[in-house]
XYZ file of C-alpha atoms in Angstrom:
660
model
C 54.714 65.559 102.659
C 57.694 66.260 100.431
C 59.164 62.852 99.581
C 62.626 64.389 99.450
C 62.359 65.095 103.193
C 61.618 61.488 104.147
C 64.623 60.227 106.115
C 66.009 56.715 106.554
C 65.291 56.987 110.311
C 61.634 57.764 109.578
C 61.398 54.782 107.243
C 62.982 52.446 109.773
C 60.624 53.634 112.541
C 57.643 52.716 110.359
C 59.083 49.632 108.687
C 56.655 47.109 110.224
C 53.677 49.065 108.948
C 55.278 49.655 105.517
C 55.863 45.909 105.075
C 52.185 45.276 105.876
C 51.202 48.019 103.444
C 53.332 46.423 100.739
C 51.018 43.391 100.755
C 48.242 45.654 99.491
C 50.477 47.632 97.087
C 53.175 45.156 96.007
C 54.888 47.243 93.292
C 56.051 50.787 92.656
C 53.379 51.029 89.980
C 50.625 50.047 92.436
C 51.765 52.607 94.999
C 52.132 55.350 92.408
C 48.657 54.713 90.997
C 47.073 54.882 94.449
C 48.867 58.115 95.365
C 47.641 59.698 92.115
C 44.108 58.436 92.785
C 44.019 59.735 96.366
C 45.488 63.121 95.434
C 42.783 63.480 92.779
C 40.012 62.570 95.267
C 41.180 65.361 97.581
C 40.194 67.829 94.861
C 36.611 66.589 94.455
C 33.760 68.555 96.111
C 32.863 67.315 99.599
C 29.938 64.905 99.739
C 26.516 66.042 100.924
C 25.627 65.317 104.549
C 22.047 65.226 105.843
C 21.226 65.673 109.549
C 17.842 64.503 110.894
C 16.603 64.057 114.460
C 13.699 62.860 116.630
C 12.057 60.543 114.109
C 9.947 58.852 116.809
C 8.801 55.960 114.652
C 7.447 58.061 111.761
C 8.683 55.655 109.124
C 6.660 56.796 106.105
C 7.687 60.455 106.435
C 11.320 59.528 107.136
C 11.481 57.124 104.205
C 10.047 59.742 101.865
C 12.547 62.359 103.045
C 15.371 59.890 102.331
C 13.951 59.079 98.903
C 13.597 62.716 97.843
C 16.801 63.804 99.636
C 14.837 66.347 101.696
C 13.483 68.030 98.564
C 16.877 68.360 96.862
C 16.102 65.846 94.096
C 12.936 67.714 93.198
C 15.048 70.866 92.757
C 17.522 68.912 90.615
C 14.684 67.782 88.326
C 13.407 71.368 88.097
C 16.870 72.659 87.170
C 17.777 69.961 84.641
C 14.427 69.821 82.864
C 13.322 73.426 83.398
C 12.452 74.126 79.754
C 11.953 70.521 78.676
C 9.211 69.080 80.888
C 5.875 70.390 82.082
C 5.120 70.693 85.783
C 3.084 67.467 85.661
C 5.848 65.592 83.824
C 8.356 66.696 86.454
C 6.045 65.456 89.226
C 5.703 62.089 87.504
C 9.452 61.766 87.044
C 10.011 62.670 90.710
C 7.473 60.091 91.887
C 9.135 57.433 89.733
C 12.511 58.409 91.183
C 11.247 58.074 94.777
C 9.077 54.941 94.362
C 10.230 53.168 91.190
C 8.719 49.729 91.890
C 5.286 51.051 92.814
C 5.152 53.770 90.147
C 6.099 51.325 87.375
C 3.074 49.206 88.262
C 0.829 52.266 87.918
C 2.428 53.347 84.615
C 2.128 49.902 83.002
C -1.610 49.927 83.652
C -2.179 53.317 82.006
C 0.564 53.844 79.397
C -0.460 52.852 75.845
C 3.002 52.932 74.246
C 5.113 51.488 77.012
C 8.264 51.023 74.869
C 8.385 54.720 73.986
C 7.779 55.604 77.641
C 10.638 53.320 78.697
C 12.997 54.875 76.154
C 12.205 58.496 77.074
C 12.309 57.747 80.812
C 15.646 55.942 80.621
C 17.255 58.886 78.824
C 15.935 61.292 81.477
C 17.038 59.145 84.415
C 20.521 58.695 82.955
C 20.804 62.458 82.483
C 19.755 63.020 86.096
C 22.093 60.318 87.387
C 25.003 61.813 85.414
C 24.504 65.180 87.147
C 24.106 63.708 90.649
C 27.173 61.463 90.261
C 29.420 64.128 88.725
C 30.910 65.231 92.069
C 32.207 61.757 92.906
C 35.126 59.724 91.577
C 34.333 56.948 89.097
C 35.592 54.487 91.678
C 33.097 55.671 94.294
C 30.211 55.614 91.817
C 31.287 52.164 90.639
C 31.117 50.831 94.212
C 27.558 52.152 94.533
C 26.350 50.506 91.306
C 24.035 47.486 91.467
C 26.087 44.454 90.390
C 23.771 43.187 87.680
C 23.868 46.476 85.752
C 27.189 47.948 86.909
C 28.998 47.785 83.557
C 26.061 49.081 81.507
C 25.257 51.971 83.862
C 28.899 53.013 83.951
C 29.029 53.044 80.151
C 25.851 55.142 79.922
C 26.974 57.611 82.590
C 30.302 58.317 80.939
C 29.310 58.315 77.273
C 27.508 61.143 75.508
C 24.650 60.030 73.250
C 25.286 63.131 71.135
C 28.906 62.218 70.427
C 29.053 61.135 66.767
C 31.133 57.992 67.250
C 29.077 56.740 70.184
C 25.562 57.822 69.130
C 24.498 54.414 67.808
C 26.297 52.579 70.614
C 24.464 54.586 73.286
C 21.057 54.238 71.628
C 21.508 50.519 71.038
C 22.150 49.933 74.746
C 18.858 51.648 75.620
C 16.997 49.756 72.881
C 18.383 46.395 73.977
C 17.497 47.000 77.638
C 13.880 47.493 76.528
C 13.848 44.627 73.988
C 15.022 42.017 76.501
C 12.407 43.127 79.074
C 14.974 44.483 81.527
C 13.669 48.059 81.547
C 11.839 47.747 84.874
C 14.852 46.362 86.714
C 17.142 48.909 85.078
C 14.899 51.858 85.984
C 14.661 50.658 89.580
C 18.453 50.325 89.737
C 19.049 53.830 88.332
C 16.481 55.410 90.696
C 18.025 53.786 93.748
C 21.489 54.817 92.601
C 20.355 58.459 92.336
C 18.802 58.284 95.826
C 22.023 56.858 97.218
C 24.333 59.395 95.559
C 22.175 62.350 96.635
C 23.071 61.746 100.309
C 26.718 60.914 100.892
C 26.368 60.568 104.671
C 23.348 60.501 106.957
C 23.440 61.644 110.593
C 20.560 60.694 112.930
C 20.643 62.780 116.120
C 18.636 60.369 118.229
C 15.137 59.320 119.263
C 14.331 56.812 116.553
C 11.972 55.003 118.932
C 8.554 55.582 120.552
C 5.302 57.340 119.698
C 5.037 56.491 115.984
C 4.420 52.938 114.754
C 7.461 52.265 112.552
C 10.733 52.491 114.505
C 11.607 48.919 113.467
C 11.097 49.832 109.800
C 13.338 52.893 110.212
C 16.088 50.728 111.689
C 15.692 48.186 108.885
C 16.301 51.025 106.436
C 19.244 52.406 108.404
C 20.845 48.948 108.620
C 20.899 48.916 104.801
C 22.121 52.497 104.416
C 25.554 52.932 102.857
C 26.851 55.523 105.374
C 25.048 56.466 108.589
C 25.861 57.379 112.187
C 23.575 57.841 115.192
C 23.858 60.012 118.279
C 21.758 58.255 120.910
C 18.638 59.925 122.253
C 16.931 59.182 125.568
C 14.266 57.064 123.826
C 16.950 55.012 122.065
C 18.772 54.475 125.368
C 15.502 53.277 126.898
C 15.160 50.544 124.261
C 18.854 49.699 124.536
C 18.310 49.296 128.284
C 15.271 47.084 127.694
C 17.314 44.872 125.357
C 20.010 44.708 128.064
C 17.417 43.213 130.427
C 16.589 46.225 132.628
C 13.060 45.583 133.882
C 12.532 49.288 134.602
C 13.420 50.097 130.988
C 11.177 47.295 129.719
C 8.251 48.652 131.753
C 8.844 52.171 130.405
C 9.062 50.929 126.798
C 5.772 49.059 127.103
C 4.062 51.924 128.961
C 4.921 54.402 126.206
C 3.765 51.953 123.536
C 0.395 51.476 125.251
C 0.091 55.213 125.869
C 0.188 55.845 122.116
C -1.782 52.662 121.305
C 1.273 51.660 119.298
C 1.933 47.985 119.892
C 3.132 47.274 116.350
C 6.839 47.829 117.016
C 6.884 45.520 120.043
C 4.564 42.793 118.786
C 4.932 42.767 115.000
C 8.372 44.305 114.683
C 10.121 42.344 117.412
C 7.809 39.400 118.018
C 7.409 40.190 121.724
C 4.230 38.667 123.115
C 2.131 41.123 125.163
C -0.699 38.656 125.762
C 0.563 37.876 129.303
C 0.327 41.599 130.132
C -3.167 41.831 128.594
C -4.304 38.802 130.621
C -2.802 40.231 133.811
C -4.354 43.665 133.195
C -7.847 42.353 132.494
C -7.718 40.267 135.674
C -6.696 43.075 138.025
C -8.271 46.054 136.238
C -11.383 44.511 134.667
C -13.704 46.776 136.704
C -11.472 49.857 136.375
C -12.341 52.359 133.633
C -8.644 53.409 133.494
C -9.789 56.798 132.152
C -6.439 58.496 132.644
C -4.731 55.713 130.709
C -6.794 55.867 127.525
C -4.831 57.029 124.500
C -5.275 60.702 123.637
C -3.186 60.612 120.486
C -3.942 59.853 116.822
C -4.105 56.097 116.338
C -2.430 54.730 113.217
C -4.014 51.301 113.424
C -7.699 50.568 113.694
C -8.749 49.481 117.170
C -12.252 48.706 118.348
C -13.651 50.001 121.632
C -12.919 46.719 123.401
C -9.316 46.711 122.178
C -8.788 50.263 123.409
C -10.176 49.319 126.819
C -7.716 46.410 127.059
C -4.828 48.660 125.984
C -5.815 51.219 128.646
C -5.793 48.482 131.300
C -2.398 47.260 130.055
C -1.197 50.862 130.188
C -2.182 51.271 133.828
C -0.919 47.859 134.870
C 2.564 48.384 133.428
C 2.714 51.964 134.777
C 2.165 50.732 138.349
C 4.817 48.051 137.851
C 7.162 50.728 136.480
C 6.712 52.934 139.562
C 7.494 49.970 141.804
C 10.614 48.976 139.854
C 11.878 52.543 139.751
C 11.329 52.888 143.493
C 13.443 49.781 144.051
C 16.285 51.171 141.901
C 16.247 54.510 143.726
C 16.337 52.784 147.145
C 19.375 50.691 146.235
C 21.149 53.505 144.342
C 21.489 56.575 146.569
C 24.099 57.933 144.112
C 21.219 58.757 141.748
C 19.897 61.432 144.161
C 16.342 60.639 143.063
C 14.590 60.008 146.376
C 12.010 62.644 145.422
C 10.853 60.337 142.609
C 9.726 57.601 145.012
C 6.067 58.470 145.449
C 4.085 55.303 146.202
C 4.897 55.409 149.924
C 3.695 59.026 150.069
C 0.145 58.077 149.162
C -2.545 58.050 151.858
C -4.488 55.112 150.443
C -7.465 55.674 152.733
C -7.885 59.387 151.972
C -6.904 59.086 148.301
C -4.243 61.805 148.584
C -0.502 62.140 148.156
C 1.975 64.449 149.880
C 4.718 65.959 147.709
C 7.113 68.552 149.138
C 4.934 68.945 152.243
C 1.824 69.689 150.177
C -1.132 67.339 149.971
C -2.824 66.688 146.611
C -6.001 64.789 145.800
C -5.529 61.808 143.500
C -7.826 61.511 140.489
C -7.585 57.703 140.604
C -7.448 55.651 143.815
C -7.569 52.151 142.344
C -4.294 50.385 143.219
C -5.256 46.695 143.402
C -1.664 45.408 143.269
C -0.076 47.880 145.708
C 0.500 46.881 149.336
C 0.390 50.187 151.310
C 2.782 48.679 153.879
C 5.324 47.703 151.218
C 4.294 49.646 148.105
C 7.410 48.950 146.010
C 7.247 45.163 146.293
C 5.988 43.416 143.171
C 3.237 40.884 143.707
C 4.008 37.278 142.740
C 1.969 37.757 139.547
C 3.885 40.946 138.692
C 7.217 39.209 139.301
C 6.229 36.343 137.012
C 4.943 38.738 134.364
C 8.153 40.813 134.343
C 10.301 37.669 134.216
C 8.413 36.557 131.099
C 8.619 39.975 129.460
C 12.330 40.216 130.239
C 12.842 36.817 128.618
C 10.992 37.982 125.495
C 13.132 41.122 125.210
C 16.369 39.207 125.786
C 15.490 36.624 123.139
C 14.121 38.783 120.316
C 16.573 38.228 117.470
C 15.298 41.199 115.431
C 15.463 43.561 118.424
C 19.057 42.618 119.161
C 20.047 43.015 115.512
C 18.779 46.610 115.709
C 20.283 47.299 119.137
C 23.711 46.032 118.028
C 23.427 48.340 115.027
C 22.715 51.257 117.388
C 25.882 50.361 119.287
C 28.100 49.824 116.236
C 26.954 53.013 114.485
C 26.091 55.101 117.541
C 27.663 57.167 120.293
C 26.895 59.858 122.857
C 28.233 62.523 120.504
C 30.138 62.871 117.250
C 32.678 65.369 115.936
C 32.686 65.491 112.146
C 33.712 68.112 109.599
C 33.808 70.936 112.188
C 30.377 70.033 113.561
C 29.586 68.723 117.059
C 26.529 66.473 117.088
C 24.569 65.360 120.152
C 20.945 64.707 120.982
C 20.150 66.446 124.268
C 22.526 68.756 126.105
C 25.865 69.243 127.774
C 24.787 69.551 131.448
C 25.535 72.975 132.914
C 25.121 74.306 136.437
C 23.520 77.559 137.522
C 26.863 79.344 137.249
C 27.128 78.805 133.483
C 29.798 76.146 134.032
C 29.894 72.475 133.062
C 28.047 70.519 135.735
C 30.238 68.141 137.746
C 28.613 64.748 138.157
C 29.888 61.979 140.400
C 30.202 58.661 138.589
C 31.735 56.031 140.830
C 34.410 57.687 142.958
C 35.208 60.491 140.532
C 33.552 63.636 139.238
C 33.248 64.288 135.525
C 31.937 67.155 133.419
C 31.658 68.255 129.809
C 33.298 65.955 127.276
C 34.715 63.640 129.958
C 31.216 63.039 131.353
C 29.865 61.977 127.968
C 32.916 59.791 127.376
C 32.560 57.914 130.667
C 28.864 57.361 130.060
C 29.579 56.068 126.563
C 31.832 53.403 128.107
C 29.233 52.439 130.739
C 26.443 52.198 128.135
C 28.498 49.719 126.149
C 29.341 47.718 129.268
C 25.664 47.530 130.213
C 24.966 45.552 127.046
C 28.186 43.752 126.144
C 29.879 43.271 129.531
C 27.194 43.642 132.195
C 28.694 40.832 134.277
C 31.758 42.984 134.971
C 30.197 46.416 135.361
C 31.237 48.252 138.512
C 28.148 48.702 140.697
C 29.708 51.856 142.134
C 29.609 53.418 138.670
C 25.825 53.728 138.492
C 25.432 49.962 138.281
C 23.513 47.989 135.695
C 20.692 50.549 135.802
C 22.788 53.201 134.030
C 20.466 53.005 131.003
C 17.396 53.761 133.093
C 19.201 56.660 134.788
C 20.177 58.138 131.412
C 16.519 57.892 130.400
C 15.246 60.052 133.261
C 18.037 61.141 135.638
C 18.604 64.823 136.374
C 22.249 64.762 135.249
C 21.591 62.819 132.072
C 22.667 64.729 128.940
C 20.067 62.750 127.004
C 17.145 63.799 129.225
C 18.178 67.261 130.394
C 15.513 67.912 133.057
C 15.409 67.791 136.843
C 12.728 65.081 136.973
C 10.305 63.035 134.879
C 6.859 63.645 136.393
C 5.161 60.567 134.941
C 3.207 59.657 138.092
C 1.942 63.211 138.600
C 0.683 63.495 135.016
C -1.415 60.377 135.452
C -2.738 60.792 138.994
C -2.718 64.493 139.931
C -4.799 67.104 138.113
C -2.891 70.067 139.547
C -0.527 70.945 136.698
C 1.883 72.639 139.083
C 3.091 69.124 139.928
C 3.735 68.321 136.264
C 6.558 70.816 135.882
C 9.896 69.464 134.679
C 12.637 72.093 134.920
C 15.113 71.968 132.052
C 18.847 71.996 132.628
C 20.295 75.554 132.435
C 21.820 74.508 129.097
C 18.487 75.030 127.345
C 18.253 78.730 128.091
C 21.999 79.340 128.021
C 22.458 77.770 124.590
C 21.261 81.053 123.032
C 24.451 82.607 124.406
C 27.247 82.535 121.836
C 29.974 82.426 124.518
C 28.410 79.324 126.076
C 28.401 77.581 122.690
C 31.986 78.638 122.070
C 32.957 77.121 125.449
C 31.259 73.859 124.500
C 33.055 73.737 121.147
C 36.353 74.469 122.887
C 35.650 71.694 125.412
C 35.391 69.258 122.486
C 38.591 70.568 120.842
C 36.841 72.207 117.895
C 37.654 75.522 116.237
C 35.246 77.965 117.889
C 35.208 80.261 114.860
C 34.354 77.765 112.123
C 32.438 75.017 113.987
C 28.761 74.484 114.813
C 26.762 72.531 117.379
C 23.888 70.506 115.930
C 21.251 69.550 118.486
C 17.886 67.775 118.695
C 15.609 66.674 121.573
C 13.506 69.805 122.163
C 11.034 70.679 119.369
C 11.414 74.164 117.909
C 8.126 76.073 118.261
C 8.313 77.457 114.734
C 4.724 78.628 114.610
C 5.352 80.751 117.714
C 8.259 82.440 115.982
C 11.073 80.427 117.557
C 14.124 80.059 115.349
C 16.183 76.870 115.019
C 19.264 79.087 114.709
C 20.761 79.929 118.109
C 23.776 81.785 119.454
C 24.439 83.834 116.325
C 24.517 80.693 114.201
C 26.827 78.667 116.442
C 24.071 76.215 117.415
C 21.373 74.696 115.186
C 18.383 72.924 116.764
C 16.868 70.636 114.137
C 13.938 68.992 115.956
C 11.066 70.297 113.853
C 8.463 67.706 114.791
C 8.773 64.547 112.689
C 6.560 63.044 115.386
C 2.888 63.789 114.758
C 2.451 64.289 118.506
C 4.609 67.454 118.272
C 3.388 68.972 115.013
C 0.714 71.148 116.598
C 3.477 72.683 118.706
C 6.041 73.122 115.922
C 3.732 74.034 113.039
C 5.862 71.932 110.656
C 6.739 68.246 110.303
C 10.481 68.119 110.717
C 13.758 69.659 109.607
C 16.692 68.371 107.614
C 19.993 70.178 107.868
C 21.920 69.808 104.600
C 25.672 70.409 104.459
C 27.063 70.302 100.941
C 30.186 71.724 99.344
C 28.653 75.220 99.204
C 27.553 75.478 102.853
C 24.591 74.832 105.134
C 20.918 74.774 104.162
C 17.903 73.996 106.320
C 14.899 72.203 104.843
C 11.624 72.518 106.760
C 9.020 69.913 105.835
C 5.248 70.123 105.695
C 3.279 67.094 107.002
C 3.470 63.959 104.870
C 0.050 62.534 104.038
C 0.870 58.943 103.058
C 3.011 56.781 100.799
C -0.117 55.762 98.895
C -0.933 59.390 98.023
C 2.704 60.064 97.155
C 2.568 57.260 94.579
C -0.956 57.460 93.196
C -1.607 61.196 93.489
C 2.057 62.242 93.154
C 1.877 64.268 96.377
C 5.417 65.107 97.416
C 6.348 66.555 100.797
C 6.473 70.324 100.483
C 9.936 71.295 101.722
C 11.184 74.857 102.067
C 14.952 75.277 101.814
C 16.824 78.281 103.101
C 20.520 79.021 103.095
C 22.033 79.300 106.576
C 25.658 79.754 105.665
C 27.563 80.084 102.395
C 31.240 79.197 102.173
C 33.900 79.070 99.510
C 33.372 75.687 97.929
C 34.658 72.916 100.164
C 36.559 69.968 98.767
C 37.329 66.542 100.166
C 40.697 67.928 101.248
C 38.849 70.206 103.730
C 37.001 67.338 105.441
C 37.781 64.726 108.087
C 37.954 62.087 105.343
C 40.448 64.367 103.620
C 42.647 64.269 106.727
C 42.536 60.464 106.648
C 43.401 60.404 102.945
C 46.353 62.749 103.532
C 47.578 60.364 106.241
C 47.251 57.429 103.797
C 49.199 59.384 101.160
C 51.951 60.090 103.702
C 52.536 56.367 104.328
C 52.188 55.476 100.646
C 54.898 58.021 99.837
C 57.067 56.434 102.533
C 56.496 53.021 100.937
C 57.384 54.422 97.515
C 60.687 55.771 98.884
C 61.317 52.453 100.673
C 60.834 50.573 97.389
C 63.156 52.927 95.531
C 65.837 52.679 98.200
C 65.551 48.880 98.295
C 64.459 48.808 101.959
C 61.285 46.948 100.967
C 61.276 44.556 98.019
C 58.621 44.653 95.328
C 56.607 41.461 94.851
């Protein structure tokens, strides 16, 4: 804005806001300084964004990827110390950078001249930190500094030890840090500062929960992250529904946890007592081998044979309860159009068969001790009491609700940021390559409007469930979004859970994906989606998760001539045989887009003691002329701030607002 063009009318129209703004900037000098500061920030390089999806509880691998900035920090060390350090010295420095507390303990046990090691290491870390922080304003770096060392770190970052007048000053700071036994704390602070500055903003495209054992640890880490957003996945919605009190969601959450023999998140992470379920299961299924309910996946924790038998019984018991609860929801909610998913009444309990779509199938398990063939969806008294107790535990877990509220405050169905459209699953399409129209309440919605209306209902289901309109999918909206055929988070026509347990014929296991998943290779389809969300179709991208990319079969994560990027590379160990890798990170810095593909992570212990880093391969997807803050969404906000600050400056100079 040219300040000369600011009119009196414009000032008067905004006078209320300008008076409020004057409380923050009470003098002409204050306003002028802030305008200069903001204009300068616009000319800094854009911060680096990292996009990760489908973590599925794999905390150790996720934490390591955050610590090494998806392999970027290793490259920084290689570049800075290329001709200075050996390969082994670089590995040791990298390990210290990722795990400073743990690595210091190892070093102090083996290093003979610890003071010299401290001195050399501090110089190297400061050099690294200076490079990583160079793209940010001093103000932004200052805000990221740990309080106890803020002044000292700032001095070291902005003074050159080789400058004649400051040589002794610089060296004396390092010496004093070591002499007063503060080296450990200082090294830890510098390492964590480097980790923080390496990733300016983190985007998680859903499915933090289920399968792996550490979803609660991931959320602890995200809660402490300086800048993160989340696009909900179907597994996240399931846990959000469980925390809202949906018994069907609770049953699904527990079933998946028992399926993967992963009870740690529920029991240890959230303090939810599963003993009542174990007691119930061993009473009703004590003589049942529950073969189809034994875990078939790698088990992170050690379980004995007896424990695994109990978990299998718990698995079957909660699965039967789930099928009953889901049948009840479908009966009372015809708007879901899911009658085909009610299967318990289609079982011939005497013959041990089930009829689906007019075809009879033999069941591989005919033990249903809690099912009344005459009223198969009615919970027994014991099941009712069990689910009431479990619901109470979920509603009263303080840690769970801290994490769920974080998912709400930092999450959404989709996000538009810096010319990228982020969502977990799909934008539902019909067979005619058009946005699918879905009836929600009395109206039909599609495309962006559909995701917007669901976003509102998801929030109501947790924060305002007393006033939710039952016509608008009711209080079971979360369960529907977990497995409904028009859910953009699920993206299939049905979830064949019952069939996979009880019918051997794999023809019944088929789940047909929404047309989106084969049409997303079409550039015109992706352009239509970007247009639907008011994004520039020529410069924008869609970033997507949910469906693992079968890399080892030659599938590419790059779709539609680069318009769409699918970044589910298999963080979850359950998918790694299919993908051939162990996850992707999409990196968007000031020079363009890069994709990091990660090899499997062995363990944190090996990373520390054997200095085994994740092997990450980076490839350039798109190069651009260097982008600056002015080219970003934050830049737009800053320009808007400058506009009003310039108005305030004119108002001060014209005497319309008085300086304090």
